[in-house]
Short mmCIF file of C-alpha atoms and ligand atoms in Angstrom, two decimals:
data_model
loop_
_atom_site.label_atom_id
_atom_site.label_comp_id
_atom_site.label_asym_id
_atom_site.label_seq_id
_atom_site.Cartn_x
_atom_site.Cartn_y
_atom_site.Cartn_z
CA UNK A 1094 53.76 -26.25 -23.82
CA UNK A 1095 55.01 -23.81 -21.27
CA UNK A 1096 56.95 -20.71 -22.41
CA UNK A 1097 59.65 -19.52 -19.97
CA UNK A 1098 58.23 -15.95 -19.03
CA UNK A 1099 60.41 -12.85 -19.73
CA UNK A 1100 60.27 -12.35 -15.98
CA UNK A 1101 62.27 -15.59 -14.88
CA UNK A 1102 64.73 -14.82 -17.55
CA UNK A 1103 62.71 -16.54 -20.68
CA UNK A 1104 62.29 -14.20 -24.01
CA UNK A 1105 60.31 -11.37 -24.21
CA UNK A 1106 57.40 -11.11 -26.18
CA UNK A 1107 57.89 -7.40 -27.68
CA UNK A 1108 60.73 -6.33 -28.29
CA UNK A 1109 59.89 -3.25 -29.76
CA UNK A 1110 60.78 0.35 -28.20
CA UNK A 1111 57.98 2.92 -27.76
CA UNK A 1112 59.43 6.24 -27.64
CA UNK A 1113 57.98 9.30 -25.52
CA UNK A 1114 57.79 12.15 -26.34
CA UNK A 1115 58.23 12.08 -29.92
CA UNK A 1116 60.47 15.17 -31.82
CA UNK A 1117 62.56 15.84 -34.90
CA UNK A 1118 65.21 17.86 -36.01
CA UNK A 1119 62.17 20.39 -36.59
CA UNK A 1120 61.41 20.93 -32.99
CA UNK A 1121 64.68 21.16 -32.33
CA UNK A 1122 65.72 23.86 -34.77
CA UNK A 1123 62.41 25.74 -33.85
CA UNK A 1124 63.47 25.67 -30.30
CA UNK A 1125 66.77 26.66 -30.90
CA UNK A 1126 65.39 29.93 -32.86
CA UNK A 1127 63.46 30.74 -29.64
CA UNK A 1128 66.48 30.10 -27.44
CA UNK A 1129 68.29 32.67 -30.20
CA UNK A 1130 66.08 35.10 -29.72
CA UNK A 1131 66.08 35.92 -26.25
CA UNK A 1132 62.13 35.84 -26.18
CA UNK A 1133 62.11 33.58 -23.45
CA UNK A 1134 58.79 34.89 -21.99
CA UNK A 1135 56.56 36.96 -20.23
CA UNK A 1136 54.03 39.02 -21.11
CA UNK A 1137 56.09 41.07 -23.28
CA UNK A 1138 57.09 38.42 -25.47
CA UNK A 1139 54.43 35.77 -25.42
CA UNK A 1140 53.77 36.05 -29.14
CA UNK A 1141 54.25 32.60 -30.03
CA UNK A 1142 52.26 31.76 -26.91
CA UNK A 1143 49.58 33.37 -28.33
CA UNK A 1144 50.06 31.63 -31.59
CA UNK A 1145 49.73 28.46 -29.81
CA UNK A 1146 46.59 29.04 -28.26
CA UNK A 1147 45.23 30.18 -31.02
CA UNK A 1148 46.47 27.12 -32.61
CA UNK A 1149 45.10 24.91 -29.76
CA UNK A 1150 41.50 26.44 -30.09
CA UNK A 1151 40.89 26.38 -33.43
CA UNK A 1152 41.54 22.65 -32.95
CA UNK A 1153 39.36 22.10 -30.24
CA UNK A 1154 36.40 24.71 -31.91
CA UNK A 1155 36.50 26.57 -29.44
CA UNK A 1156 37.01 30.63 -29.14
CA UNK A 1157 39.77 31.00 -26.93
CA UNK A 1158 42.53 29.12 -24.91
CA UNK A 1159 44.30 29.92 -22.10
CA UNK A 1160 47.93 28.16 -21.74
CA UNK A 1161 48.87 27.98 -17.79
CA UNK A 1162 51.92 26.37 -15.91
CA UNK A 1163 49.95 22.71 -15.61
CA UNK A 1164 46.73 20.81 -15.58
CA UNK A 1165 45.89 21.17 -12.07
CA UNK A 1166 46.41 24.85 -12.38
CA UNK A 1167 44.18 25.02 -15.66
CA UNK A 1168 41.53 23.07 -13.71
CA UNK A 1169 41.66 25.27 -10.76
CA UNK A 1170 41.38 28.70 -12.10
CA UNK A 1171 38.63 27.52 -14.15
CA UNK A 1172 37.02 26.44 -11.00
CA UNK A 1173 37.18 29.68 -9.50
CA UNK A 1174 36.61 31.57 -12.44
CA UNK A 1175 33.30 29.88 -12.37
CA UNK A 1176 32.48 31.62 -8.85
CA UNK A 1177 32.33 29.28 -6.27
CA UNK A 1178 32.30 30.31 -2.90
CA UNK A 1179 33.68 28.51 0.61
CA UNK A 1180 31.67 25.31 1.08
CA UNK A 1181 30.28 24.81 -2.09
CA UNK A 1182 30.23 21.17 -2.96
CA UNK A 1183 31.47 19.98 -6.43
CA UNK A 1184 31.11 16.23 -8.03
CA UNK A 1185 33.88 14.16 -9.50
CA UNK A 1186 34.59 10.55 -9.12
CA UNK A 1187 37.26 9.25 -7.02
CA UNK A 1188 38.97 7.13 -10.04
CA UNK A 1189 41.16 10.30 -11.15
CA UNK A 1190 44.81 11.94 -10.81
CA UNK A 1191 44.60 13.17 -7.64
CA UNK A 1192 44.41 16.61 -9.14
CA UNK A 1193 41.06 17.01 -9.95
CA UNK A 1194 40.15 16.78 -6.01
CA UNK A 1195 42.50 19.01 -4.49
CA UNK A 1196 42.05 21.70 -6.77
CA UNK A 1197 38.12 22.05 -5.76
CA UNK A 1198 39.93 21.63 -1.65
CA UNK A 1199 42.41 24.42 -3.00
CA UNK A 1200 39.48 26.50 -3.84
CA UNK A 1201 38.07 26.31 -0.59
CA UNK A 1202 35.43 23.68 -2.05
CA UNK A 1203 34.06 20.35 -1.08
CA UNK A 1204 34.73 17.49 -3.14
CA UNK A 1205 31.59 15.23 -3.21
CA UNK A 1206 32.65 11.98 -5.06
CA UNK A 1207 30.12 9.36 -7.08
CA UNK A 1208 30.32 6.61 -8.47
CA UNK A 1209 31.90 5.31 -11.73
CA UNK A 1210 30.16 3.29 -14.95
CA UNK A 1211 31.97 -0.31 -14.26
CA UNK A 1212 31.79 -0.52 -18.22
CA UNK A 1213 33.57 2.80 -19.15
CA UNK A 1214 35.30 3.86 -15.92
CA UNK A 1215 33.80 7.15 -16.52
CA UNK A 1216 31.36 8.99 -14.09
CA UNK A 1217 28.09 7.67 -13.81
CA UNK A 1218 25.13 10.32 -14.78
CA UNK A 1219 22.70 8.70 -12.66
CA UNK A 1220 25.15 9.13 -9.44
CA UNK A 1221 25.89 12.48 -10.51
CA UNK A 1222 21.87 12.82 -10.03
CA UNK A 1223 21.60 11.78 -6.80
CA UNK A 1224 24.25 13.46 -5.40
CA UNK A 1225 23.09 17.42 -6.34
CA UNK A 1226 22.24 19.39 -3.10
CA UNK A 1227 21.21 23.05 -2.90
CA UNK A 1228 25.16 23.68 -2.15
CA UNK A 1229 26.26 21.76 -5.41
CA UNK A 1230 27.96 24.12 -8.09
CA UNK A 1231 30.07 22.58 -10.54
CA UNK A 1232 30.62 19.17 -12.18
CA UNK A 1233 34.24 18.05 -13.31
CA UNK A 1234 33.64 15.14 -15.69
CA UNK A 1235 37.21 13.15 -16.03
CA UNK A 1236 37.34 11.72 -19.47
CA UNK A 1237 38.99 9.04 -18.27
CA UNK A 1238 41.64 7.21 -19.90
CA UNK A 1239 40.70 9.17 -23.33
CA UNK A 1240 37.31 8.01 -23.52
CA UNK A 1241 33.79 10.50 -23.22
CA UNK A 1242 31.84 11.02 -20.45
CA UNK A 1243 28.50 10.58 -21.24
CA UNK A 1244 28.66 14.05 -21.66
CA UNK A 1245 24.91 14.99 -23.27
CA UNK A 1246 23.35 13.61 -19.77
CA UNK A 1247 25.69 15.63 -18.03
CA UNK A 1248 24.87 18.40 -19.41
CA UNK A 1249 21.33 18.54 -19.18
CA UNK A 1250 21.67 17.70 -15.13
CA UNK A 1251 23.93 20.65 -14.96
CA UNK A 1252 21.14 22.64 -16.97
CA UNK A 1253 18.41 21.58 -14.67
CA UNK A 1254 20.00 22.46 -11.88
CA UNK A 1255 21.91 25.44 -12.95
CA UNK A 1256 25.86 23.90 -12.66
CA UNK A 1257 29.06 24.39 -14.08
CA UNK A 1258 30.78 21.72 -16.05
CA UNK A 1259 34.52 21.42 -16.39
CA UNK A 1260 35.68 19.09 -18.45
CA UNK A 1261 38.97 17.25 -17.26
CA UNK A 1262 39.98 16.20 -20.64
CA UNK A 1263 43.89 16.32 -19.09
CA UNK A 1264 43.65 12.50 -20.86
CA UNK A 1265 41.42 13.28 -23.83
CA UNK A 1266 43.40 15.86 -26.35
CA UNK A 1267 42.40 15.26 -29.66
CA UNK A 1268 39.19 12.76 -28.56
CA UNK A 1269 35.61 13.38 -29.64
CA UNK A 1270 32.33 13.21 -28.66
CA UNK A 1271 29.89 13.00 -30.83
CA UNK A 1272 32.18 14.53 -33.17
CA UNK A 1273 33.13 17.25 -31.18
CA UNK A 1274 36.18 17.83 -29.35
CA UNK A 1275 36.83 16.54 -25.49
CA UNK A 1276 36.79 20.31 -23.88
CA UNK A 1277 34.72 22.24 -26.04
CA UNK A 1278 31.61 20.68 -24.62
CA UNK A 1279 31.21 22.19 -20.99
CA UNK A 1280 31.53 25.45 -19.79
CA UNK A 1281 35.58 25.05 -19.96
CA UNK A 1282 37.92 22.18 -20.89
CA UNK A 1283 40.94 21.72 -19.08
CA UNK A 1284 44.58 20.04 -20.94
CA UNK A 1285 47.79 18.64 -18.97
CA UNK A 1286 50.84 18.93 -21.40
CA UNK A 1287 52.75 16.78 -18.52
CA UNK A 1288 55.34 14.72 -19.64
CA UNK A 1289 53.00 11.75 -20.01
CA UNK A 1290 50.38 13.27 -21.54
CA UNK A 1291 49.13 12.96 -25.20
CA UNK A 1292 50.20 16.59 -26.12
CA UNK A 1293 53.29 17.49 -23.87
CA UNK A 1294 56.18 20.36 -23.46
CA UNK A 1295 57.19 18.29 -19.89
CA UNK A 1296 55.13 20.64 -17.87
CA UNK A 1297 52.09 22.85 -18.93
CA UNK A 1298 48.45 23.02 -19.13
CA UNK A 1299 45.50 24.70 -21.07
CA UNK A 1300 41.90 26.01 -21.02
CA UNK A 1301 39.95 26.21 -23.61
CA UNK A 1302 36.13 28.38 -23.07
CA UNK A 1303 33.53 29.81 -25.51
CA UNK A 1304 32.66 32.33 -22.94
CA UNK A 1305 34.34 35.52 -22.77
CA UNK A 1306 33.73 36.09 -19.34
CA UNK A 1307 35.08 33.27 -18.13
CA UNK A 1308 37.86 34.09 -20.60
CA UNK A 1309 38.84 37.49 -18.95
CA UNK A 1310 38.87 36.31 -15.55
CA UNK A 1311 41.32 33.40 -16.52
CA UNK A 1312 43.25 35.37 -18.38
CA UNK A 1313 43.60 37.45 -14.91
CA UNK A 1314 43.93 34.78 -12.52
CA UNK A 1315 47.00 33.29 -14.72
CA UNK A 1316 48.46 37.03 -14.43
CA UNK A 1317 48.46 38.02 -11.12
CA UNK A 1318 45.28 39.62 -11.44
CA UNK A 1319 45.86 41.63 -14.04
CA UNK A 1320 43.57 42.88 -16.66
CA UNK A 1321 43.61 43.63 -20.42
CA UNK A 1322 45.07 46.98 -21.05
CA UNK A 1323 45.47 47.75 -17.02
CA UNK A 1324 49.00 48.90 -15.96
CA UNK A 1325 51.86 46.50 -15.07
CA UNK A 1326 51.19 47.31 -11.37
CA UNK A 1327 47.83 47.08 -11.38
CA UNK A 1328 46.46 44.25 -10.53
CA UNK A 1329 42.48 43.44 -9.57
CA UNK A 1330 41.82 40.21 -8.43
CA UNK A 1331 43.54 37.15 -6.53
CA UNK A 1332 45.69 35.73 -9.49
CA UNK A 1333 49.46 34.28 -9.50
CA UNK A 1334 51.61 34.05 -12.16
CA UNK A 1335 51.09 30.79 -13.72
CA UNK A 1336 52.26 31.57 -16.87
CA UNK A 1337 54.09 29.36 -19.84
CA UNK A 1338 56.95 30.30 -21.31
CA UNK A 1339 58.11 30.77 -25.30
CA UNK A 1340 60.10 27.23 -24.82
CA UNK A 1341 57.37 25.69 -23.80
CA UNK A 1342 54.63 27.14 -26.56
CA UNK A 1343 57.19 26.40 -29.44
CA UNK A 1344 57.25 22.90 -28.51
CA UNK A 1345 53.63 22.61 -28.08
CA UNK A 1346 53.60 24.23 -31.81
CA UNK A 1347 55.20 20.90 -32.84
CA UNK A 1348 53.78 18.31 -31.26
CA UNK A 1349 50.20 19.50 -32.06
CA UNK A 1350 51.21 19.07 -35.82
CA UNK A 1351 51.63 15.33 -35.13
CA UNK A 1352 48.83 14.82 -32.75
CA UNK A 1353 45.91 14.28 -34.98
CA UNK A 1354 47.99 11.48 -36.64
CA UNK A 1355 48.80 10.18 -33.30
CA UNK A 1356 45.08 10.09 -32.41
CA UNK A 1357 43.98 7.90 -35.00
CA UNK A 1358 46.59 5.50 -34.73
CA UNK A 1359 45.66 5.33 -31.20
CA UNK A 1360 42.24 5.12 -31.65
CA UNK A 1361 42.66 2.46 -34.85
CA UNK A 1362 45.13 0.02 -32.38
CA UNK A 1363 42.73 0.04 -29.71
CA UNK A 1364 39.63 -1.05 -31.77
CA UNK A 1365 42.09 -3.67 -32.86
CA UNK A 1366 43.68 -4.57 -29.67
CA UNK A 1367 40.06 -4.79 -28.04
CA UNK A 1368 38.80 -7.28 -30.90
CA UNK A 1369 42.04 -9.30 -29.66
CA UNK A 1370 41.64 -9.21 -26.04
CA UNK A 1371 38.16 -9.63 -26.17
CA UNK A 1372 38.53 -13.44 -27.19
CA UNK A 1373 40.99 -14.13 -24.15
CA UNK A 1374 39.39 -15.76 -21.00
CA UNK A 1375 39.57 -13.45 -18.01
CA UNK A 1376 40.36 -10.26 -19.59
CA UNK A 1377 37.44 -7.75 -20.73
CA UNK A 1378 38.29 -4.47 -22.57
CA UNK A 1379 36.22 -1.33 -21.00
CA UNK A 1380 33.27 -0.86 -23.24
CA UNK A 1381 33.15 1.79 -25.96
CA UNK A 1382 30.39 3.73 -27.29
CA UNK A 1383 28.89 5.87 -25.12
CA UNK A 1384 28.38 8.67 -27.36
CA UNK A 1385 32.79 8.46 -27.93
CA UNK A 1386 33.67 9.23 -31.74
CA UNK A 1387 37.44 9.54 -31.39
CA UNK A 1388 39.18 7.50 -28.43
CA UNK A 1389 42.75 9.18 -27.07
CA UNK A 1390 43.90 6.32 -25.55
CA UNK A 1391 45.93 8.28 -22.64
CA UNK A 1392 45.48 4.55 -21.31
CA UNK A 1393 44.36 1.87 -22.82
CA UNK A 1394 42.63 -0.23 -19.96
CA UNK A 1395 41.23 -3.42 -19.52
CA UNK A 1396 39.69 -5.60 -16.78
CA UNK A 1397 41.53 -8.60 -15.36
CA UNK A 1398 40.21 -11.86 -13.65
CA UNK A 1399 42.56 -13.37 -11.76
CA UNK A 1400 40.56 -16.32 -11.27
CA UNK A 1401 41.15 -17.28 -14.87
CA UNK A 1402 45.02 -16.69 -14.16
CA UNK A 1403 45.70 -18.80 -11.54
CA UNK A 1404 44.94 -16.34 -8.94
CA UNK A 1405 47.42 -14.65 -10.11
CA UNK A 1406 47.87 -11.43 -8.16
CA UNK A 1407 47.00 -8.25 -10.37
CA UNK A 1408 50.13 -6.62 -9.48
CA UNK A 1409 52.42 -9.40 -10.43
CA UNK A 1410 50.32 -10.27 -13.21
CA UNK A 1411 51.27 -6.07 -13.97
CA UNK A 1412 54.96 -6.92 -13.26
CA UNK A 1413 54.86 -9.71 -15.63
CA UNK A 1414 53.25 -8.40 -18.74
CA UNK A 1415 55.53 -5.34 -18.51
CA UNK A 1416 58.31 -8.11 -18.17
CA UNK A 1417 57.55 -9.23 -21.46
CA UNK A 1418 57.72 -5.49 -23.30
CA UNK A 1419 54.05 -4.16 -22.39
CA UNK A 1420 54.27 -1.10 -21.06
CA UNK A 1421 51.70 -1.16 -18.56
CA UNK A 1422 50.95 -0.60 -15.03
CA UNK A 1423 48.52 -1.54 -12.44
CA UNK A 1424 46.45 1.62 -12.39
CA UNK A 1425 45.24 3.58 -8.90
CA UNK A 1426 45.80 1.73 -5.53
CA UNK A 1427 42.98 3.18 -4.59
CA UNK A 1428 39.90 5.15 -4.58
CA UNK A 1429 40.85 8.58 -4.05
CA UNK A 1430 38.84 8.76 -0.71
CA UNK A 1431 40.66 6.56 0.80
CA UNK A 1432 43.77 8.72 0.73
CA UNK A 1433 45.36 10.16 4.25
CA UNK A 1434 44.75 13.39 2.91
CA UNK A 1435 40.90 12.79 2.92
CA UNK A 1436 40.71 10.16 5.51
CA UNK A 1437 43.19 12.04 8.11
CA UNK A 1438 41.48 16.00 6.78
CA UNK A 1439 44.96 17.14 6.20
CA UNK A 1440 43.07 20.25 4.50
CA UNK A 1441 45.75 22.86 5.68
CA UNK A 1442 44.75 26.33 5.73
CA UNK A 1443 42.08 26.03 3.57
CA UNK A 1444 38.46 26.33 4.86
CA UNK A 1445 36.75 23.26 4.48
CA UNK A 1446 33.18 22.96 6.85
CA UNK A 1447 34.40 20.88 9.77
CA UNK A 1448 31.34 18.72 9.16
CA UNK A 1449 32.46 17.46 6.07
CA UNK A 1450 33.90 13.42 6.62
CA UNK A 1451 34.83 10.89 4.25
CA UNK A 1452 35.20 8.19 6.04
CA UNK A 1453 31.94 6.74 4.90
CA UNK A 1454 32.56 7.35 1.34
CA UNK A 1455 32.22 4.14 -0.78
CA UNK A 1456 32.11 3.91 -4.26
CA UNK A 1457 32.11 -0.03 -5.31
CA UNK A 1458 32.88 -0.20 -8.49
CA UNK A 1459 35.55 2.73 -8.39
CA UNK A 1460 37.50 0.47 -5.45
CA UNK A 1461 36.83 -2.96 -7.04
CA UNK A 1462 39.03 -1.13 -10.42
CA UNK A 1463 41.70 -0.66 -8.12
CA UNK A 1464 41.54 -3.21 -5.95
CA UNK A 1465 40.80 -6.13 -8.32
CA UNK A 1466 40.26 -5.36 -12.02
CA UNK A 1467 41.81 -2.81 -13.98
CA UNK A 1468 45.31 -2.87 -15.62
CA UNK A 1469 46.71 0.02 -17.82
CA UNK A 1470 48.55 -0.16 -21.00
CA UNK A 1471 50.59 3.31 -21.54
CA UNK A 1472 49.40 5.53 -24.35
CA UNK A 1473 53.02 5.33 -26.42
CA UNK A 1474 52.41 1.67 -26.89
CA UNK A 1475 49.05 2.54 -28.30
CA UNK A 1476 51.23 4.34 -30.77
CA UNK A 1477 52.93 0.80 -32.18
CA UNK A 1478 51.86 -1.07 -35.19
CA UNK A 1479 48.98 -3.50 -35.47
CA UNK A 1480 51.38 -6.45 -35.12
CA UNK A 1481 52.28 -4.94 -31.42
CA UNK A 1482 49.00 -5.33 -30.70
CA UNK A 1483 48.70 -8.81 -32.11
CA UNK A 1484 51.96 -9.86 -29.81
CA UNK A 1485 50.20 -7.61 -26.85
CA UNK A 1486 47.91 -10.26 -26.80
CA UNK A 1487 50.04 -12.81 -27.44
CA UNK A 1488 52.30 -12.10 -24.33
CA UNK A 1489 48.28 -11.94 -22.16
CA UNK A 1490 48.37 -15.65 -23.34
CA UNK A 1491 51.54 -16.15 -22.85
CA UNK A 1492 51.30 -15.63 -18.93
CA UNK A 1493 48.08 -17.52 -18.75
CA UNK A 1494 49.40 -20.61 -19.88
CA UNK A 1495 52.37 -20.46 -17.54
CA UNK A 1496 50.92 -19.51 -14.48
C1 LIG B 1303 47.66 14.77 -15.31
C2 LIG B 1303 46.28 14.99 -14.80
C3 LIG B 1303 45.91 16.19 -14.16
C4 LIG B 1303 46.89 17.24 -13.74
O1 LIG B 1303 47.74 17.71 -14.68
P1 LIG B 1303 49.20 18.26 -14.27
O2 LIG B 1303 49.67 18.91 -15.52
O3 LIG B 1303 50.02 17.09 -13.84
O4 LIG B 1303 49.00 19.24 -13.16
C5 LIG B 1303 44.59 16.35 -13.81
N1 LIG B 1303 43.67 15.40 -14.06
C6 LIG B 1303 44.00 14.24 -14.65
C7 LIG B 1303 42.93 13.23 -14.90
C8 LIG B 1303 45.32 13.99 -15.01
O5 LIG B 1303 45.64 12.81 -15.55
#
């Protein structure tokens, strides 16, 4: 029989609420102490700043981190802490936030996007390969969705041809590969603490380095270029202030208490949900297992045929599953290439060869997960109980019997 679907007024599937962000009177009486104090921030008083990133690195294993005003900001002073110069061509993928392309435009670089893995959504080693020039200089793997680049090949191209890897892990905090943590793998890992995120304070981001160098130039570029014990005037290189504040860092505080929790349960309901999804005609969970240990879940993804629905449009098929108390969404609407801002050049000011076009660009399976496959279930849902995911896949069925 039929259901009536939650969209043309019919009951909804789950009825459960998934809460984001997630606080207690805790966070709220540590914030309050902060607002008591008058230690808002800056420099002067960025003690329990400090506290955080030290908190933040000794989770990741790494020696230092470096909290900044987002993750596109984290991402880009990393970038040109690394020392690129004008022109210098770095490869991502064009399935990502459209942050971790303008950054490498905003540092006067050229994005040079390959291809994705059509089982992982993650960037594909063997494009990166073919895509190195003599002007290549960095690598930002996206770890998409919470899952591991195949980070060990990665590395060993960036080796060979002496590049810089930073890791966009902006979806992966608390996620391991091979048993170490997303961001302490490359040269420098780079967090989002957006209101989304896994780990969030609204706004905010994070880098986390083992190298010290890289370290002290951060550290300037975050502070208007200044440098450990230099003056307050003084300032050395081409920095801003992109500084947290004490608000901000005492949230963080709390929410990285619960994240490890948070983590596995994510990790645990997508093994489940993918065992459940797995079975159902037309829909194919990405693949896991490419060196992954720990899963984030920042999304929980999976592919969608609409020939086994009907041909049922993705985006209503979206607009129905959310009806019935998924939260989910359709994902990109496109390949990042195909944006105005690359396909028009709207580069602004910044100095970006003339010769460089994308209009050519095409990356087949990255446009046939927007165009056609991919659907994205929101990481607080991930944080429900095993019977969620049980009616998660009921309410999949659900639609395919009554469209
Ligand atoms: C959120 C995000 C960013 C940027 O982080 P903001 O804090 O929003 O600046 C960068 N890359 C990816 C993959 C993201 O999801």
């Amino acid at each position: 029989m039929k259901e009536k679907l939650a969209i043309n007024g019919g009951p909804k599937t789950v009825n459960t609420i998934f809460p984001w962000p997630v606080f207690d009177q805790k966070d709220i009486d540590e914030l309050t102490d902060i607002v008591k104090s008058g230690k808002w921030g800056d420099p002067d008083c960025s003690d329990i700043v400090a506290e955080f990133e030290q908190e933040f690195a000794d989770f990741c294993g790494t020696k230092y981190a470096l909290a900044c005003v987002n993750g596109s900001v984290a991402l880009r002073i990393a970038l040109i802490a690394c020392g690129v110069k004008p022109g210098d061509e770095v490869i991502i993928t064009p399935y990502t936030f459209i942050a971790t392309a303008s950054i490498v435009l905003e540092s006067n670089c050229v994005p040079v996007f390959v291809d994705i893995d059509p089982d992982t959504y993650n960037i594909d080693p063997a494009e990166i390969e073919k895509a190195v020039t003599s002007r290549t200089k960095a690598i930002i793997p996206v770890h998409f969705a919470g899952q591991a680049c195949e980070m060990d090949r990665i590395m060993s191209i960036a080796e060979k041809h002496g590049l810089k890897v930073i890791e966009d892990a902006c979806h992966g905090h608390g996620a391991e590969y091979r048993g170490k943590k997303l961001g302490s793998i490359g040269d420098a890992g780079c967090f989002s603490f957006q209101s989304s995120k896994n780990l969030t304070s609204g706004e905010g981001g994070i880098v986390v380095t083992d190298d010290e160098k890289l370290f002290h130039m951060i550290d300037s570029l975050r502070n208007v270029g200044r440098v450990k014990g230099g003056e307050w005037y003084e300032h050395h290189y081409l920095g801003c202030n992109y500084r947290i504040t004490q608000l901000q860092a005492s949230l963080l505080r709390s929410q990285l208490r619960r994240l490890e929790e948070q983590t596995r349960r994510r990790h645990e309901n997508g093994t489940y949900l993918n065992s459940l999804l797995e079975k159902i005609d037309g829909i194919e969970p990405l693949k896991r297992g490419k060196g992954e240990t720990i899963h984030s879940y920042h999304l929980y993804i999976f592919k969608y045929d609409k020939s086994k629905f009907n041909d049922l449009p993705k985006s209503e098929f979206a607009d129905m599953l959310n009806a019935e108390g998924v939260p989910c969404f359709m994902g990109y609407p496109e390949p990042l290439y195909k944006q105005a801002l690359f396909q028009e050049k709207n580069f602004m000011c910044y100095a970006i060869p003339e010769s460089v076009s994308y209009k050519e660009v095409s990356c087949k399976n990255a446009e046939r997960a927007c165009y056609n496959e991919s659907i994205w279930i929101m990481q607080n849902a991930m944080l429900g109980s095993k019977s969620d995911m049980d009616l998660f896949a009921s309410a999949i069925m659900k639609i395919q019997n009554a469209v």
